[in-house]
XYZ file of C-alpha atoms in Angstrom:
771
model
C -26.485 90.011 12.094
C -28.792 87.933 14.279
C -25.771 86.822 16.280
C -24.744 90.452 16.814
C -28.237 91.873 17.202
C -27.720 92.912 20.842
C -24.620 94.954 20.056
C -26.368 96.456 17.027
C -29.358 97.362 19.177
C -27.223 99.207 21.732
C -25.189 101.032 19.092
C -28.229 102.096 17.078
C -30.021 103.263 20.219
C -27.031 105.333 21.347
C -26.580 106.832 17.872
C -30.240 107.827 17.488
C -30.471 109.143 21.032
C -27.337 111.276 20.721
C -28.411 112.596 17.332
C -31.761 113.754 18.695
C -30.116 115.212 21.802
C -27.462 117.171 19.881
C -29.548 118.271 16.898
C -32.655 119.269 18.844
C -34.753 117.226 16.440
C -36.983 116.064 19.272
C -37.899 119.516 20.580
C -41.430 119.475 19.131
C -41.997 116.037 20.660
C -40.803 117.252 24.052
C -43.121 120.246 23.848
C -46.009 117.952 22.994
C -45.228 115.679 25.941
C -44.947 118.688 28.254
C -48.444 119.762 27.228
C -49.744 116.265 27.947
C -48.083 116.279 31.362
C -49.485 119.730 32.125
C -52.935 118.426 31.228
C -52.449 115.496 33.621
C -51.166 117.807 36.392
C -53.852 120.451 35.826
C -54.780 122.273 39.060
C -56.170 125.555 40.231
C -54.133 128.614 41.160
C -53.487 129.360 44.807
C -55.679 132.459 44.756
C -52.898 134.515 46.349
C -52.249 136.315 43.065
C -55.254 138.220 41.716
C -55.688 140.310 38.601
C -57.357 143.692 38.345
C -58.062 143.692 34.638
C -58.407 146.576 32.278
C -61.201 144.842 30.441
C -63.678 145.888 27.773
C -66.200 147.015 30.382
C -63.666 149.295 32.041
C -62.622 150.777 28.696
C -66.262 151.468 27.887
C -66.812 153.167 31.251
C -63.678 155.320 30.990
C -63.818 156.111 27.305
C -60.512 157.942 26.988
C -57.222 156.083 26.525
C -54.645 156.443 27.864
C -56.674 156.895 30.986
C -56.066 159.932 33.145
C -53.559 158.708 35.656
C -55.774 159.761 38.506
C -57.726 156.535 37.868
C -54.614 154.493 38.554
C -53.994 156.612 41.672
C -57.549 155.825 42.797
C -56.871 152.110 42.263
C -53.714 152.282 44.388
C -55.504 154.051 47.208
C -58.405 151.610 47.253
C -56.064 148.591 47.191
C -54.028 150.046 50.068
C -57.224 150.615 51.982
C -58.171 146.958 51.404
C -54.779 146.023 52.871
C -53.505 144.017 49.897
C -50.088 142.428 50.225
C -48.594 143.973 47.098
C -49.565 146.026 44.063
C -47.918 145.550 40.652
C -48.764 147.260 37.369
C -48.341 145.682 33.945
C -49.232 149.063 32.414
C -46.836 151.316 30.489
C -46.221 154.602 32.376
C -43.220 155.654 30.280
C -45.003 158.501 28.416
C -45.690 161.821 30.133
C -49.261 162.846 30.801
C -50.679 166.118 32.123
C -48.868 167.571 35.087
C -51.968 167.300 37.267
C -52.626 163.657 36.422
C -48.960 162.695 36.825
C -48.964 164.442 40.158
C -52.024 162.503 41.335
C -50.329 159.177 40.462
C -47.030 160.255 42.019
C -48.796 161.233 45.229
C -50.598 157.867 45.356
C -47.282 156.072 44.887
C -45.791 158.185 47.667
C -48.728 157.401 49.972
C -48.037 153.715 49.281
C -44.572 154.186 50.705
C -42.830 153.296 47.456
C -44.107 149.720 47.606
C -45.948 149.687 44.272
C -44.241 147.796 41.446
C -44.094 149.535 38.065
C -43.012 147.861 34.812
C -39.958 148.306 32.651
C -39.518 146.458 29.387
C -37.444 146.213 26.280
C -38.915 146.054 22.798
C -37.653 145.986 19.215
C -37.303 149.431 17.652
C -39.043 148.258 14.447
C -39.815 145.059 12.575
C -36.579 143.399 11.476
C -34.430 145.863 13.371
C -31.565 144.776 15.624
C -32.009 147.865 17.822
C -34.083 147.831 20.999
C -35.815 150.541 23.003
C -36.075 150.342 26.783
C -39.282 151.682 28.289
C -38.966 153.114 31.838
C -41.748 154.763 33.885
C -41.805 158.592 33.598
C -39.481 160.524 35.902
C -42.158 161.567 38.492
C -42.745 157.864 39.271
C -39.251 156.319 39.183
C -38.208 157.309 42.682
C -41.574 156.497 44.244
C -41.942 152.793 43.202
C -40.116 149.509 42.653
C -39.183 148.942 39.010
C -39.534 145.422 37.623
C -38.953 143.895 34.186
C -42.044 142.632 32.345
C -40.210 141.685 29.147
C -41.574 138.491 27.595
C -39.240 136.031 25.819
C -41.113 133.870 23.263
C -39.405 130.724 21.949
C -38.444 130.343 18.288
C -41.888 128.980 17.450
C -43.503 132.111 18.962
C -44.878 130.433 22.078
C -44.146 131.800 25.530
C -42.892 128.948 27.705
C -40.334 130.755 29.869
C -40.245 133.920 31.914
C -37.231 135.686 33.468
C -36.331 135.902 37.108
C -34.597 139.163 36.247
C -33.603 141.148 33.183
C -31.639 144.221 32.281
C -33.435 147.349 31.086
C -31.829 150.719 30.451
C -28.507 149.192 31.490
C -29.764 148.303 34.981
C -30.343 144.719 36.194
C -33.897 144.470 37.501
C -35.992 141.690 39.030
C -38.914 140.508 36.985
C -42.445 141.444 37.911
C -43.183 137.731 38.609
C -40.259 137.354 41.039
C -41.205 140.559 42.874
C -44.865 139.559 43.181
C -43.772 136.087 44.362
C -41.201 137.726 46.638
C -38.431 135.508 45.267
C -34.795 136.428 44.856
C -34.079 137.452 41.298
C -31.232 136.078 39.182
C -30.593 138.335 36.239
C -30.696 136.562 32.867
C -32.097 133.292 34.215
C -35.295 131.981 32.674
C -37.691 129.541 34.280
C -40.510 127.442 32.807
C -43.990 128.748 33.504
C -46.137 126.029 35.039
C -48.985 125.777 32.569
C -50.512 123.021 34.671
C -52.007 125.943 36.611
C -55.422 126.664 35.158
C -55.355 130.372 34.137
C -59.136 130.570 34.460
C -58.763 129.808 38.187
C -56.819 133.043 38.846
C -59.292 135.479 40.465
C -60.031 138.575 38.338
C -61.664 141.907 39.158
C -62.726 144.585 36.718
C -60.802 147.833 37.091
C -63.991 149.866 36.922
C -65.464 147.823 39.785
C -62.359 148.496 41.886
C -62.352 152.292 41.532
C -66.144 152.370 41.902
C -65.877 150.637 45.276
C -67.874 147.576 44.223
C -65.225 145.030 45.303
C -65.373 144.106 49.013
C -62.139 144.818 50.856
C -62.291 141.296 52.306
C -61.893 139.835 48.811
C -58.630 141.699 48.348
C -57.047 141.668 51.806
C -53.630 140.037 51.881
C -53.620 139.365 48.108
C -50.896 140.097 45.592
C -52.514 142.277 42.950
C -51.369 142.652 39.334
C -53.100 145.353 37.279
C -53.011 144.901 33.524
C -54.955 144.856 30.265
C -57.081 141.895 29.187
C -59.231 143.677 26.598
C -58.508 142.439 23.087
C -58.138 145.955 21.692
C -55.215 146.613 24.033
C -53.112 144.104 22.035
C -51.052 142.835 24.966
C -51.509 139.149 24.104
C -49.185 136.175 23.545
C -49.440 132.586 22.341
C -48.781 129.953 24.997
C -48.891 126.138 25.026
C -52.225 124.388 25.559
C -54.310 127.559 26.045
C -53.602 129.426 22.817
C -53.606 133.232 23.205
C -53.471 134.764 26.714
C -53.185 138.386 27.860
C -49.740 139.384 29.052
C -51.012 140.147 32.568
C -52.359 136.584 32.868
C -48.966 135.189 31.845
C -47.318 137.407 34.476
C -49.760 136.072 37.067
C -49.078 132.447 36.004
C -45.333 133.092 36.281
C -45.794 134.519 39.787
C -47.978 131.547 40.790
C -45.256 129.210 39.480
C -42.670 130.815 41.776
C -45.058 130.874 44.735
C -45.695 127.097 44.427
C -42.232 126.183 45.634
C -38.779 125.740 44.168
C -37.848 127.667 41.069
C -38.415 125.329 38.098
C -35.198 123.961 36.677
C -34.643 122.321 33.300
C -31.959 119.662 32.951
C -32.265 118.724 29.267
C -31.970 115.201 27.806
C -28.804 113.842 29.465
C -30.277 111.950 32.443
C -33.249 110.335 30.614
C -30.952 109.336 27.747
C -28.462 107.762 30.152
C -31.293 105.865 31.883
C -32.650 104.702 28.517
C -29.252 103.395 27.428
C -28.857 101.622 30.786
C -32.245 99.954 30.321
C -31.300 98.949 26.776
C -27.985 97.501 28.011
C -29.816 95.467 30.659
C -32.330 94.244 28.076
C -29.491 93.305 25.724
C -28.219 90.734 28.219
C -29.095 87.131 27.548
C -32.131 85.805 29.342
C -35.775 84.987 28.967
C -37.389 87.129 26.279
C -40.478 87.695 28.432
C -38.362 89.029 31.308
C -36.446 91.344 29.000
C -39.699 92.564 27.426
C -41.148 93.352 30.843
C -37.957 95.197 31.831
C -38.011 97.212 28.607
C -41.694 98.099 29.004
C -41.236 99.046 32.674
C -38.134 101.099 31.881
C -39.902 102.931 29.057
C -42.835 103.697 31.339
C -40.435 104.937 34.030
C -38.676 107.320 31.638
C -41.959 108.749 30.367
C -43.264 109.089 33.940
C -40.028 110.601 35.325
C -40.607 114.215 34.210
C -44.245 114.005 35.285
C -43.148 113.109 38.825
C -40.259 115.582 39.004
C -42.356 118.444 37.641
C -45.074 117.716 40.173
C -42.930 117.236 43.253
C -39.522 118.842 42.605
C -40.066 121.552 39.939
C -37.543 119.719 37.742
C -38.142 119.028 34.054
C -36.299 116.859 31.565
C -36.370 116.491 27.788
C -37.071 112.840 26.994
C -37.274 112.920 23.185
C -33.662 111.692 22.922
C -34.388 108.876 25.386
C -37.574 108.038 23.484
C -35.597 107.981 20.221
C -33.046 105.606 21.765
C -35.814 103.338 23.086
C -37.641 103.451 19.752
C -34.444 102.581 17.870
C -33.793 99.698 20.260
C -37.387 98.509 19.889
C -37.149 98.684 16.095
C -33.885 96.732 16.021
C -35.261 94.193 18.495
C -38.503 93.856 16.517
C -36.617 93.485 13.249
C -34.368 90.880 14.853
C -37.405 89.067 16.256
C -39.104 89.054 12.853
C -35.879 87.877 11.226
C -35.488 85.209 13.892
C -39.066 84.047 13.399
C -38.611 84.051 9.637
C -35.390 82.110 10.036
C -37.118 79.681 12.407
C -39.922 79.240 9.869
C -37.423 78.668 7.084
C -35.446 76.279 9.274
C -38.440 74.424 10.760
C -40.854 71.837 9.482
C -44.266 73.485 9.808
C -46.193 70.332 10.698
C -43.943 68.935 13.449
C -41.782 71.839 14.594
C -38.661 69.755 13.906
C -35.649 71.388 12.225
C -35.755 70.790 8.479
C -33.318 70.142 5.655
C -32.183 73.791 5.580
C -31.381 73.587 9.299
C -29.428 70.366 8.762
C -27.450 72.009 5.976
C -26.594 74.998 8.171
C -25.590 72.822 11.125
C -23.473 70.604 8.914
C -21.650 73.580 7.395
C -21.029 75.169 10.804
C -19.978 72.183 12.884
C -18.761 69.515 10.482
C -19.763 65.835 10.445
C -18.585 62.373 9.430
C -21.813 60.771 8.195
C -25.411 61.709 7.485
C -28.027 59.114 8.403
C -31.542 59.204 6.957
C -34.356 57.184 8.543
C -37.187 56.624 6.068
C -40.621 55.695 7.437
C -41.879 52.653 5.546
C -45.346 52.882 3.924
C -45.523 56.553 4.864
C -48.140 57.504 2.251
C -50.496 54.776 3.438
C -49.954 55.705 7.096
C -50.507 59.422 6.368
C -53.661 58.691 4.402
C -55.064 56.640 7.263
C -54.058 58.945 10.124
C -54.722 62.385 8.733
C -52.380 65.360 8.865
C -52.522 66.050 12.616
C -51.912 62.483 13.776
C -49.287 61.978 11.075
C -47.361 64.943 12.453
C -47.632 63.450 15.950
C -46.333 60.129 14.683
C -43.309 61.734 13.006
C -42.589 63.686 16.214
C -42.787 60.524 18.361
C -40.392 58.709 16.023
C -38.031 61.709 16.178
C -38.164 61.567 19.995
C -36.992 57.947 19.959
C -34.187 58.723 17.533
C -33.193 61.719 19.660
C -32.775 59.578 22.769
C -30.891 56.744 21.105
C -28.522 59.145 19.355
C -27.393 60.802 22.567
C -29.741 63.819 22.321
C -28.436 64.719 18.846
C -30.803 67.003 16.843
C -33.193 65.139 14.538
C -34.119 66.844 11.258
C -37.158 66.218 9.071
C -35.713 66.314 5.573
C -38.932 65.403 3.768
C -42.389 64.122 4.651
C -41.302 60.515 5.174
C -37.694 60.995 6.280
C -35.799 61.995 9.408
C -32.049 62.565 9.478
C -29.196 63.388 11.807
C -25.486 64.140 11.668
C -22.897 61.692 12.925
C -19.756 63.382 14.273
C -18.009 60.097 15.098
C -16.675 58.138 12.109
C -16.548 54.814 14.014
C -18.789 52.512 11.899
C -19.016 49.888 14.650
C -20.519 52.377 17.131
C -22.936 53.699 14.491
C -24.137 50.232 13.516
C -24.769 49.385 17.164
C -27.027 52.391 17.447
C -28.765 51.602 14.165
C -29.536 48.165 15.528
C -30.890 49.771 18.702
C -33.116 51.993 16.572
C -34.531 49.004 14.711
C -35.191 47.274 18.031
C -36.910 50.208 19.702
C -39.165 50.701 16.689
C -40.653 47.243 17.189
C -43.012 48.724 19.788
C -45.990 50.662 18.338
C -45.982 54.446 18.251
C -48.781 56.244 20.116
C -50.063 59.170 18.045
C -53.672 59.159 19.168
C -53.811 55.503 18.208
C -51.160 52.802 18.241
C -49.399 52.433 14.899
C -46.685 49.974 13.917
C -43.839 51.903 12.326
C -40.794 50.456 10.589
C -37.752 52.468 9.601
C -35.301 51.871 6.791
C -31.967 53.613 7.274
C -29.465 54.955 4.785
C -25.992 56.393 5.379
C -23.759 58.666 3.324
C -20.177 59.478 4.330
C -18.722 62.984 4.072
C -15.302 61.537 3.248
C -16.640 59.880 0.116
C -18.045 63.187 -1.066
C -14.716 64.949 -0.386
C -12.945 62.514 -2.729
C -15.328 63.428 -5.533
C -14.365 67.084 -5.451
C -14.236 69.504 -2.580
C -16.139 69.972 0.618
C -19.155 67.751 1.225
C -22.571 69.067 0.217
C -25.072 68.195 2.988
C -28.038 68.222 0.599
C -26.202 65.876 -1.757
C -25.407 63.553 1.126
C -29.028 63.603 2.335
C -30.079 62.570 -1.159
C -27.401 59.866 -1.173
C -28.497 58.566 2.223
C -32.162 58.633 1.144
C -31.283 56.608 -1.919
C -29.352 54.137 0.216
C -32.440 53.759 2.429
C -34.589 53.164 -0.657
C -32.189 50.503 -1.887
C -32.195 48.861 1.537
C -35.994 48.770 1.516
C -36.069 47.180 -1.922
C -33.574 44.540 -0.805
C -35.420 43.806 2.432
C -32.564 45.200 4.552
C -32.858 47.529 7.558
C -29.989 49.799 6.514
C -27.439 50.313 3.760
C -24.522 52.660 3.104
C -24.374 54.746 -0.065
C -21.664 53.811 -2.558
C -20.380 55.277 -5.835
C -22.446 52.768 -7.833
C -25.537 54.670 -6.851
C -24.437 57.918 -8.541
C -26.844 57.858 -11.463
C -29.885 57.338 -9.283
C -28.590 59.905 -6.806
C -28.444 62.475 -9.587
C -32.056 61.656 -10.353
C -33.041 62.294 -6.764
C -31.065 65.534 -6.753
C -32.925 66.559 -9.886
C -36.153 66.153 -7.968
C -34.868 67.991 -4.928
C -32.910 70.711 -6.713
C -34.141 71.045 -10.306
C -37.913 70.913 -9.886
C -38.305 74.578 -8.973
C -36.070 75.705 -11.826
C -37.847 73.365 -14.239
C -41.245 74.801 -13.271
C -39.952 78.359 -13.549
C -38.334 77.798 -16.962
C -41.301 75.991 -18.499
C -39.588 72.582 -18.693
C -42.435 71.347 -16.508
C -45.577 72.280 -18.444
C -49.255 71.412 -18.779
C -50.733 69.294 -21.519
C -54.521 69.371 -21.876
C -56.803 66.533 -22.959
C -60.174 67.835 -24.178
C -63.487 66.627 -22.729
C -66.532 66.366 -25.004
C -70.111 67.083 -23.955
C -72.094 64.169 -25.448
C -75.321 66.171 -25.711
C -74.087 69.371 -27.367
C -71.081 67.899 -29.145
C -68.945 70.763 -27.838
C -65.644 70.653 -25.998
C -66.589 71.950 -22.548
C -63.415 71.314 -20.535
C -59.884 69.966 -20.585
C -57.925 67.950 -18.039
C -54.499 69.340 -17.137
C -51.775 66.657 -17.360
C -48.270 67.561 -16.205
C -45.300 66.951 -18.498
C -41.524 67.364 -18.025
C -39.221 68.065 -20.957
C -35.748 67.749 -19.443
C -32.940 69.529 -21.382
C -30.610 66.499 -21.081
C -32.926 63.520 -20.538
C -35.629 64.637 -22.961
C -39.299 63.927 -22.207
C -39.750 62.247 -18.814
C -42.889 60.141 -18.492
C -45.189 61.271 -15.647
C -45.058 57.784 -14.152
C -41.272 58.207 -13.819
C -41.268 61.451 -11.875
C -44.657 62.021 -10.209
C -44.276 59.121 -7.689
C -40.784 60.356 -6.812
C -42.027 63.924 -6.417
C -44.717 62.683 -4.028
C -42.226 60.491 -2.199
C -39.944 63.453 -1.569
C -42.700 65.740 -0.339
C -42.802 67.991 -3.405
C -46.343 67.125 -4.503
C -47.651 70.389 -3.075
C -45.290 72.528 -5.179
C -45.910 70.591 -8.369
C -49.691 70.493 -7.973
C -49.872 74.185 -7.197
C -47.737 74.941 -10.276
C -50.095 72.895 -12.465
C -53.144 74.621 -10.958
C -51.819 78.138 -11.495
C -50.807 77.411 -15.100
C -54.184 75.756 -15.768
C -56.089 78.788 -14.471
C -53.957 81.134 -16.580
C -54.440 79.016 -19.707
C -58.193 78.769 -19.151
C -58.380 82.557 -18.915
C -56.437 82.708 -22.193
C -58.948 80.425 -23.917
C -61.763 82.605 -22.615
C -60.092 85.730 -24.018
C -59.783 83.884 -27.346
C -63.533 83.327 -27.341
C -63.719 79.729 -26.113
C -64.650 79.723 -22.408
C -64.159 76.119 -21.322
C -63.495 74.556 -17.936
C -60.265 73.037 -16.676
C -59.643 70.046 -14.387
C -56.588 69.569 -12.163
C -55.546 66.374 -10.370
C -54.710 66.563 -6.646
C -52.540 63.929 -5.005
C -53.934 61.865 -2.140
C -51.081 63.091 0.077
C -52.385 66.662 -0.149
C -55.912 66.124 1.131
C -54.621 66.313 4.687
C -52.319 69.278 4.030
C -54.150 72.260 5.558
C -51.626 74.770 4.198
C -52.109 73.470 0.660
C -55.900 73.468 1.020
C -55.827 77.114 2.107
C -53.326 77.990 -0.637
C -55.672 76.544 -3.268
C -58.601 78.420 -1.727
C -56.773 81.753 -1.900
C -55.609 81.117 -5.472
C -59.123 80.324 -6.670
C -60.571 83.353 -4.911
C -58.023 85.616 -6.635
C -58.318 84.074 -10.097
C -60.463 85.888 -12.712
C -61.695 82.500 -13.954
C -65.211 81.724 -12.620
C -64.966 78.979 -10.016
C -67.715 76.905 -11.641
C -65.333 76.275 -14.562
C -62.688 74.726 -12.289
C -62.672 71.033 -11.346
C -60.491 69.348 -8.732
C -59.946 65.659 -9.462
C -59.070 63.145 -6.721
C -58.784 59.404 -7.131
C -61.432 57.140 -5.617
C -58.804 55.442 -3.430
C -57.548 58.795 -2.132
C -61.066 59.862 -1.208
C -61.939 56.607 0.543
C -58.679 55.844 2.412
C -59.401 58.681 4.800
C -62.939 59.880 4.037
C -63.227 62.335 6.938
C -60.117 64.235 5.873
C -61.127 64.060 2.214
C -64.647 65.332 2.927
C -63.312 68.307 4.901
C -60.807 69.262 2.196
C -63.195 68.795 -0.714
C -66.056 70.567 1.064
C -63.881 73.645 1.668
C -63.182 73.832 -2.082
C -66.738 72.980 -3.082
C -67.960 75.867 -0.929
C -66.194 78.192 -3.383
C -68.341 76.867 -6.223
C -65.708 74.690 -7.903
C -66.498 71.171 -9.106
C -65.213 67.986 -7.464
C -64.501 64.919 -9.596
C -63.847 61.379 -8.277
C -61.263 59.934 -10.677
C -60.652 56.271 -11.615
C -64.076 55.272 -10.249
C -64.602 51.529 -10.232
C -61.040 50.517 -9.379
C -61.543 50.847 -5.590
C -63.715 49.043 -3.080
C -66.328 51.739 -2.344
C -69.938 51.785 -3.404
C -71.691 54.624 -5.182
C -73.950 55.004 -2.169
C -70.968 55.601 0.097
C -69.519 58.110 -2.317
C -72.614 60.272 -1.979
C -71.167 61.430 1.374
C -68.442 63.191 -0.584
C -69.237 66.641 -2.039
C -68.687 65.294 -5.569
C -70.203 66.818 -8.702
C -68.935 64.191 -11.152
C -67.523 60.654 -11.433
C -64.842 59.620 -13.912
C -65.328 55.971 -14.800
C -61.947 54.267 -15.200
C -60.846 53.437 -18.736
C -60.469 49.746 -17.858
C -64.291 49.552 -17.845
C -64.883 51.951 -20.750
C -62.564 50.304 -23.301
C -64.318 46.922 -22.924
C -67.859 48.317 -22.910
C -68.753 46.802 -26.309
C -66.966 43.496 -25.782
C -67.820 42.631 -22.172
C -71.528 42.742 -21.189
C -70.619 42.903 -17.511
C -68.679 46.099 -18.067
C -71.597 47.528 -20.016
C -73.997 46.731 -17.145
C -71.627 48.248 -14.592
C -71.162 51.460 -16.591
C -74.910 51.804 -17.376
C -75.900 51.330 -13.729
C -73.209 53.731 -12.563
C -74.501 56.412 -14.939
C -78.103 55.897 -13.820
C -77.326 55.909 -10.095
C -74.995 58.917 -10.415
C -77.718 60.883 -12.177
C -80.144 59.977 -9.387
C -77.687 61.576 -6.976
C -77.291 64.677 -9.157
C -73.736 63.699 -10.163
C -72.457 63.903 -13.751
C -70.443 61.074 -15.304
C -67.237 61.388 -17.329
C -65.977 58.402 -19.269
C -62.226 58.317 -19.915
C -60.112 56.198 -22.241
C -62.424 56.414 -25.323
C -60.461 55.290 -28.348
C -63.089 54.582 -31.045
C -66.378 55.899 -32.378
C -68.334 52.780 -31.367
C -67.450 53.223 -27.721
C -68.432 56.905 -27.904
C -71.789 56.040 -29.474
C -72.559 53.437 -26.795
C -71.799 55.889 -24.018
C -74.040 58.497 -25.637
C -76.837 55.938 -25.793
C -76.315 55.148 -22.079
C -76.755 58.834 -21.184
C -73.149 59.503 -20.221
C -72.521 63.227 -19.861
C -68.894 63.737 -20.906
C -66.279 61.768 -22.861
C -62.481 61.912 -22.784
C -59.881 59.891 -24.665
C -57.641 59.685 -27.700
C -60.690 59.480 -29.974
C -61.726 62.928 -28.751
C -58.254 64.388 -28.620
C -54.782 63.551 -27.376
C -53.110 65.650 -24.649
C -51.801 68.838 -26.268
C -50.317 72.186 -25.319
C -52.526 75.120 -24.377
C -51.801 76.819 -27.698
C -52.652 73.691 -29.709
C -55.850 73.226 -27.731
C -56.875 76.767 -28.678
C -56.397 75.802 -32.366
C -58.215 72.496 -31.799
C -61.199 74.321 -30.346
C -61.733 76.206 -33.625
C -62.599 72.988 -35.498
C -65.964 71.324 -36.082
C -66.017 69.357 -32.855
C -69.130 67.258 -33.508
C -67.776 66.046 -36.835
C -64.296 65.486 -35.310
C -65.827 63.285 -32.609
């Protein structure tokens, strides 16, 4: 799908755009956008059209309705005297009045030379009826005035957006009042959009009573186009319009006339042009090229489409529906965003986070797509020691620099980081002589130090595994299997003091072991084959079990119990220490919560490998896990060995301090086996020391050990650090440690490592007597 994402984007955009265009699903959106554009284009009326309003004040002054028609005759005479340009009524004169009053109005119309515009309209006979009634001015007036249609055509949602240029009433085609006032040619049956960017409050208004009372100066009316109509609420001639809510009908007529006076008759062209432009933009953006350039084109094109109707409405009286175009652009953006997220996810899955190099998954994909003859793995000698000394950032730089050298020597072939200490590449050529020449060149070029912030001597051991050999064993070659085979060949070469070695069938058993580490570890953790044993820790003052150290175990379904010393170093060597340690931590937290629920709230300690103290992702992962665990942080202890803490103290201090800030305890394990002093260790955020069992087990037989342990306890207490003694195997040793003031004891004499369930049973016993 990623490969076809451009075609998918175009097809989805076209489908969504056409659906919205045909179904009308975007009509509400178009109406909303039109209101926004009208708000942007808001301007005052020309002032040419003015309203003489039958307002509440006029109704109060002439308290009989319908008014005697002599009042309307008076209005006509006064407007003629003021030399207005035209007079139009939006008042119903279809009903007969008294003969005298009708005569007065007819005479006024005649004096006006038949130039006054009177309304005709069509209305529904009754609610729900399909019959209509046409209202025409009474017979005395028909021959003495122009007749114009004032029928209003609300949209389906009840809002008045369009007015007619002309309409048929009583079987006769008639121009609309708006077209006659604007003096525009009428086209019967054609609607036009009222320009609601004209502010209705800017249309000049005069009260009818002021007009007939002579209180309006003639100069204010001269040359104006006058529409007389009702604005008083009780007259009921009101309609709902966009943006302004409810407006009197006469105001809508005036807005329609102003719209026609502004210039060209507004025309509406629907969604076709914007949709075509949107699809063209999407097609251009679907072409290959720089993502930034395509993003700019898409953004500019989207802005153009949204701005198009604003410009055409302002300068050409043309409007377009752009909801379909917007739907097409939105669909394209969604597909492009989904593809980008998928691409980034794929890149993350296919990329080593620390170096940015393609990883084992990327190698597997490339191998399956393009084929290969041999896989070569270059293993960095003494990687753990180098990583401990350099720190995570400089270690990543070192790996990248080594990859650069391999990239050049191998003719720009991609270099993959298959685990922390290993780089690999695919050999397409099966000529062993050519390959060995390049391997020799690699060994030679690695004799010069690598600059990664400091100069470091790096040696590589190389292993090779042939695809043909794998084919003979059954089917197509498995790239992951061959990487494991090549890694094993490199390990064998290192042990033999060679620079490279080719994998052979004799290595199958050990290869399967490596594959177990690479492929079975996750399944083993998920199924419970990898589980936690817990060795209890005794408080020497209270005689209570106060904590337990989590010790990982592996019960393999075929191999049986696997000793930790047989799999933990290999797990660390293959870069899986993070996964295993995190699994142990999560299980330990869950088990500790279970003990608390059972009524025995004790702490739990988890060992962290030296290789993880520079792993920022792991440090943050542990932080998040502890923050989300219901177990109080002060009952959690992270144990690191003394050598791990002192090989790279700056990195260790930063990692341990970030955990200590959460309130968890930090334990320095195997204390006494390294070269550091207790005074130097005070720089670490440690809360306890674990004295190595090699000193504890000889405490009663070797006075020097006794002095060392006693002084360590005293100095640790001076620094506010507790002391844990491990490896206690008899009561005499336990008693001596208690006399020395040791805080906590751990060993077979206290309790052997046991399952979480057995520890819960163990905790129910008389612990002081058991000790």
